[in-house]
Short mmCIF file of C-alpha atoms in Angstrom, two decimals:
data_model
loop_
_atom_site.label_atom_id
_atom_site.label_comp_id
_atom_site.label_asym_id
_atom_site.label_seq_id
_atom_site.Cartn_x
_atom_site.Cartn_y
_atom_site.Cartn_z
CA GLN A 1 -3.30 110.48 150.74
CA GLN A 2 0.33 109.37 150.82
CA PRO A 3 1.83 108.82 147.36
CA VAL A 4 3.00 105.55 145.91
CA GLN A 5 6.82 104.69 145.43
CA SER A 6 8.18 101.98 143.35
CA PRO A 7 10.53 100.16 143.68
CA GLN A 8 10.75 99.75 147.33
CA ALA A 9 14.42 99.02 146.83
CA VAL A 10 16.91 98.72 144.36
CA ILE A 11 20.49 97.54 144.32
CA LEU A 12 22.87 98.94 141.65
CA ARG A 13 26.45 98.62 140.86
CA GLU A 14 28.68 101.85 140.41
CA GLY A 15 28.00 103.24 136.63
CA GLU A 16 24.48 101.92 136.51
CA ASP A 17 21.36 103.78 135.85
CA ALA A 18 18.14 103.78 137.84
CA VAL A 19 14.59 105.15 137.78
CA ILE A 20 12.53 105.77 140.94
CA ASN A 21 8.58 106.52 140.33
CA CYS A 22 6.41 108.37 142.60
CA SER A 23 2.42 108.36 141.84
CA SER A 24 -0.64 109.99 143.42
CA SER A 25 -4.34 109.38 142.91
CA LYS A 26 -4.95 113.18 143.41
CA ALA A 27 -4.31 115.76 141.05
CA LEU A 28 -0.92 117.32 141.57
CA TYR A 29 0.66 120.94 140.95
CA SER A 30 4.20 119.97 142.62
CA VAL A 31 6.29 116.95 143.07
CA HIS A 32 9.49 117.25 145.71
CA TRP A 33 12.43 114.86 145.77
CA TYR A 34 14.53 114.57 148.76
CA ARG A 35 17.57 112.17 149.59
CA GLN A 36 18.10 110.88 152.82
CA LYS A 37 21.54 109.05 153.96
CA HIS A 38 21.62 106.64 156.78
CA GLY A 39 21.37 108.56 160.33
CA GLU A 40 20.96 111.94 158.60
CA ALA A 41 18.21 114.28 157.81
CA PRO A 42 16.43 114.56 154.38
CA VAL A 43 18.31 116.63 151.79
CA PHE A 44 16.04 118.44 149.28
CA LEU A 45 16.85 117.56 145.51
CA MET A 46 14.55 119.28 143.39
CA ILE A 47 10.99 120.34 142.94
CA LEU A 48 8.70 119.98 139.68
CA LEU A 49 5.81 122.21 139.26
CA LYS A 50 2.58 121.49 137.47
CA GLY A 51 3.65 122.14 133.62
CA GLY A 52 5.44 118.73 132.96
CA GLU A 53 8.55 120.32 133.76
CA GLN A 54 11.92 118.37 133.60
CA LYS A 55 14.38 119.30 136.15
CA GLY A 56 18.24 118.25 136.30
CA HIS A 57 20.83 118.27 138.85
CA GLU A 58 24.09 116.72 137.75
CA LYS A 59 23.54 113.37 136.85
CA ILE A 60 20.19 113.21 138.79
CA SER A 61 16.88 114.39 136.76
CA ALA A 62 13.26 114.24 137.24
CA SER A 63 10.16 114.47 135.03
CA PHE A 64 6.50 115.39 135.99
CA ASN A 65 3.33 113.83 134.12
CA GLU A 66 0.66 115.91 135.51
CA LYS A 67 -2.06 114.09 133.38
CA LYS A 68 -1.05 110.97 135.11
CA GLN A 69 -0.20 112.37 138.41
CA GLN A 70 3.12 110.84 138.30
CA SER A 71 6.90 111.85 138.63
CA SER A 72 10.11 109.88 137.81
CA LEU A 73 13.42 110.20 139.21
CA TYR A 74 16.41 109.22 136.85
CA LEU A 75 19.84 108.70 138.29
CA THR A 76 22.58 108.25 135.78
CA ALA A 77 25.97 106.68 136.05
CA SER A 78 25.24 106.15 139.65
CA GLN A 79 28.15 106.81 142.38
CA LEU A 80 28.47 105.38 145.79
CA SER A 81 27.59 108.68 147.24
CA TYR A 82 23.84 108.24 145.52
CA SER A 83 23.40 105.40 148.11
CA GLY A 84 20.31 106.39 150.47
CA THR A 85 16.41 106.45 150.81
CA TYR A 86 14.84 108.48 148.20
CA PHE A 87 11.35 110.20 149.03
CA CYS A 88 8.88 112.14 146.66
CA GLY A 89 6.55 114.68 148.29
CA THR A 90 3.62 115.89 146.63
CA GLU A 91 1.01 118.69 147.01
CA GLY A 92 -2.10 118.68 145.25
CA ASP A 93 -5.88 120.23 145.18
CA GLY A 94 -7.53 120.10 148.28
CA GLN A 95 -4.24 118.18 149.83
CA ASN A 96 -1.27 119.35 151.94
CA PHE A 97 2.34 118.34 151.53
CA VAL A 98 2.78 114.56 152.01
CA PHE A 99 5.97 112.39 151.34
CA GLY A 100 5.69 108.90 150.15
CA PRO A 101 7.02 105.79 152.03
CA GLY A 102 10.83 105.93 150.12
CA THR A 103 12.89 103.90 148.07
CA ARG A 104 15.97 102.44 149.29
CA LEU A 105 18.88 102.73 146.90
CA SER A 106 22.22 100.76 147.48
CA VAL A 107 25.06 101.38 145.15
CA LEU A 108 27.72 98.76 145.33
CA PRO A 109 31.31 99.30 144.18
CA GLU B 1 25.20 129.32 159.10
CA ALA B 2 21.74 128.40 157.88
CA GLN B 3 20.21 125.80 159.90
CA VAL B 4 17.40 124.06 161.68
CA THR B 5 18.31 122.93 165.47
CA GLN B 6 16.33 120.32 167.58
CA ASN B 7 17.12 119.41 171.22
CA PRO B 8 17.31 116.80 172.66
CA ARG B 9 18.64 114.70 170.02
CA TYR B 10 17.94 111.58 172.05
CA LEU B 11 15.60 111.19 174.81
CA ILE B 12 14.18 108.09 176.72
CA THR B 13 11.47 108.94 178.80
CA VAL B 14 8.51 107.00 180.54
CA THR B 15 4.94 106.65 179.72
CA GLY B 16 2.88 109.69 180.76
CA LYS B 17 5.65 112.13 181.61
CA LYS B 18 5.13 115.42 179.71
CA LEU B 19 7.91 116.35 177.31
CA THR B 20 8.90 119.01 174.84
CA VAL B 21 11.16 118.83 171.79
CA THR B 22 12.31 122.20 170.88
CA CYS B 23 12.92 123.14 167.20
CA SER B 24 14.60 126.50 166.03
CA GLN B 25 15.63 127.90 162.78
CA ASN B 26 17.56 130.99 161.94
CA MET B 27 16.41 131.50 158.22
CA ASN B 28 13.44 133.76 158.81
CA HIS B 29 11.30 131.04 157.26
CA GLU B 30 7.48 131.34 157.65
CA TYR B 31 6.74 127.53 157.32
CA MET B 32 7.59 124.97 160.03
CA SER B 33 6.43 121.27 160.34
CA TRP B 34 7.05 118.33 162.35
CA TYR B 35 7.21 114.91 160.82
CA ARG B 36 7.74 111.53 162.57
CA GLN B 37 9.71 108.57 160.75
CA ASP B 38 9.15 105.11 161.11
CA PRO B 39 10.36 102.22 159.05
CA GLY B 40 8.62 101.56 155.86
CA LEU B 41 6.15 104.53 156.45
CA GLY B 42 8.48 107.47 155.34
CA LEU B 43 7.86 110.70 156.80
CA ARG B 44 4.50 111.61 158.15
CA GLN B 45 3.41 115.25 159.29
CA ILE B 46 2.63 115.76 162.82
CA TYR B 47 1.71 119.70 162.61
CA TYR B 48 2.78 122.37 160.58
CA SER B 49 2.30 126.18 160.67
CA MET B 50 2.22 129.00 158.31
CA ASN B 51 3.49 131.73 160.40
CA VAL B 52 3.30 133.08 163.82
CA GLU B 53 0.22 132.08 165.88
CA VAL B 54 -1.04 129.96 162.79
CA THR B 55 -0.77 126.07 163.31
CA ASP B 56 -2.53 123.07 161.81
CA LYS B 57 -2.60 119.37 161.88
CA GLY B 58 -0.86 117.09 159.60
CA ASP B 59 -1.86 113.31 158.98
CA VAL B 60 -0.60 112.27 162.55
CA PRO B 61 -1.63 114.62 165.13
CA GLU B 62 -3.05 112.52 167.94
CA GLY B 63 -1.14 112.92 171.11
CA TYR B 64 1.06 115.87 170.01
CA LYS B 65 0.55 119.88 170.59
CA VAL B 66 2.43 122.55 168.83
CA SER B 67 2.95 126.15 169.27
CA ARG B 68 4.39 128.97 167.34
CA LYS B 69 4.58 132.30 169.45
CA GLU B 70 7.92 133.32 167.72
CA LYS B 71 8.63 132.99 164.05
CA ARG B 72 11.95 130.95 164.62
CA ASN B 73 10.51 128.55 167.31
CA PHE B 74 8.04 125.70 166.90
CA PRO B 75 8.26 123.06 169.80
CA LEU B 76 6.68 119.90 169.79
CA ILE B 77 4.75 118.93 172.95
CA LEU B 78 3.85 115.20 174.28
CA GLU B 79 1.66 115.72 177.17
CA SER B 80 1.28 111.85 177.90
CA PRO B 81 3.64 109.85 175.85
CA SER B 82 2.95 106.52 174.92
CA PRO B 83 5.26 103.64 173.58
CA ASN B 84 3.53 104.23 170.25
CA GLN B 85 5.00 107.48 170.03
CA THR B 86 8.56 105.86 170.09
CA SER B 87 9.88 107.37 166.72
CA LEU B 88 12.50 109.38 164.94
CA TYR B 89 11.12 113.26 164.63
CA PHE B 90 12.14 115.73 162.23
CA CYS B 91 11.47 119.11 162.41
CA ALA B 92 11.91 121.33 158.87
CA SER B 93 11.33 124.86 157.86
CA SER B 94 10.85 126.39 154.57
CA LEU B 95 9.96 129.63 152.99
CA LEU B 96 6.51 130.02 151.81
CA ASN B 97 7.34 130.09 148.09
CA ARG B 98 5.77 127.77 145.58
CA ILE B 99 8.78 128.05 143.36
CA SER B 100 11.30 127.02 145.84
CA TYR B 101 9.57 125.15 148.34
CA GLU B 102 12.74 123.59 149.68
CA GLN B 103 12.36 122.08 153.28
CA TYR B 104 15.35 122.24 155.82
CA PHE B 105 15.44 119.49 158.13
CA GLY B 106 16.72 119.54 161.49
CA PRO B 107 19.16 116.89 162.49
CA GLY B 108 16.30 114.63 164.31
CA THR B 109 15.40 113.51 167.75
CA ARG B 110 15.03 110.00 168.56
CA LEU B 111 12.54 109.32 171.26
CA THR B 112 11.92 106.06 173.01
CA VAL B 113 8.87 105.83 175.61
CA THR B 114 9.19 102.68 177.81
#
């Protein structure tokens, strides 16, 4: 079952922060985050494993609350290069890897 | 250079004419997968393979076939394409390692079926 992402779209000014959420109705043991720029293939950002681990990648970090089956991606002091569509992907008990529908992020100067 | 290649990149065809989209990776990855991407629906998995001669259905396998005769190649076959298979297709590969399950994607194949 496909995870739910929110918001569907967000528009920011450079320097502003954003949070993208991903939730599932299934028990999860990992959450993956990818970014896709227009006309390009998705690119891996990070994976979070069962255990409530929080990971960071420069100004992009993420958390995973396994009890709530939720993950959040945090983009701090956004840059123009952060624009794109962000996908979470989840793996869980009895469930193969599945991507969410995506969140479109636009960063304006 | 580590990469996943797909061919062709663009294809326009007619209903019912069999076609194959090739996918090849040079990273010795065990896991390979095909996705289709449609507006508002994200990336939906068609088929995946855990290793040579091991394939399994994803979420939207109807109308597609795959084979994995060699570790590096994972072709997607549409035996009788229909207009509802018009989409952007991505092939991806990764190691079978739960710690670093990074999927590497090919550049995509845009298919139009008229």
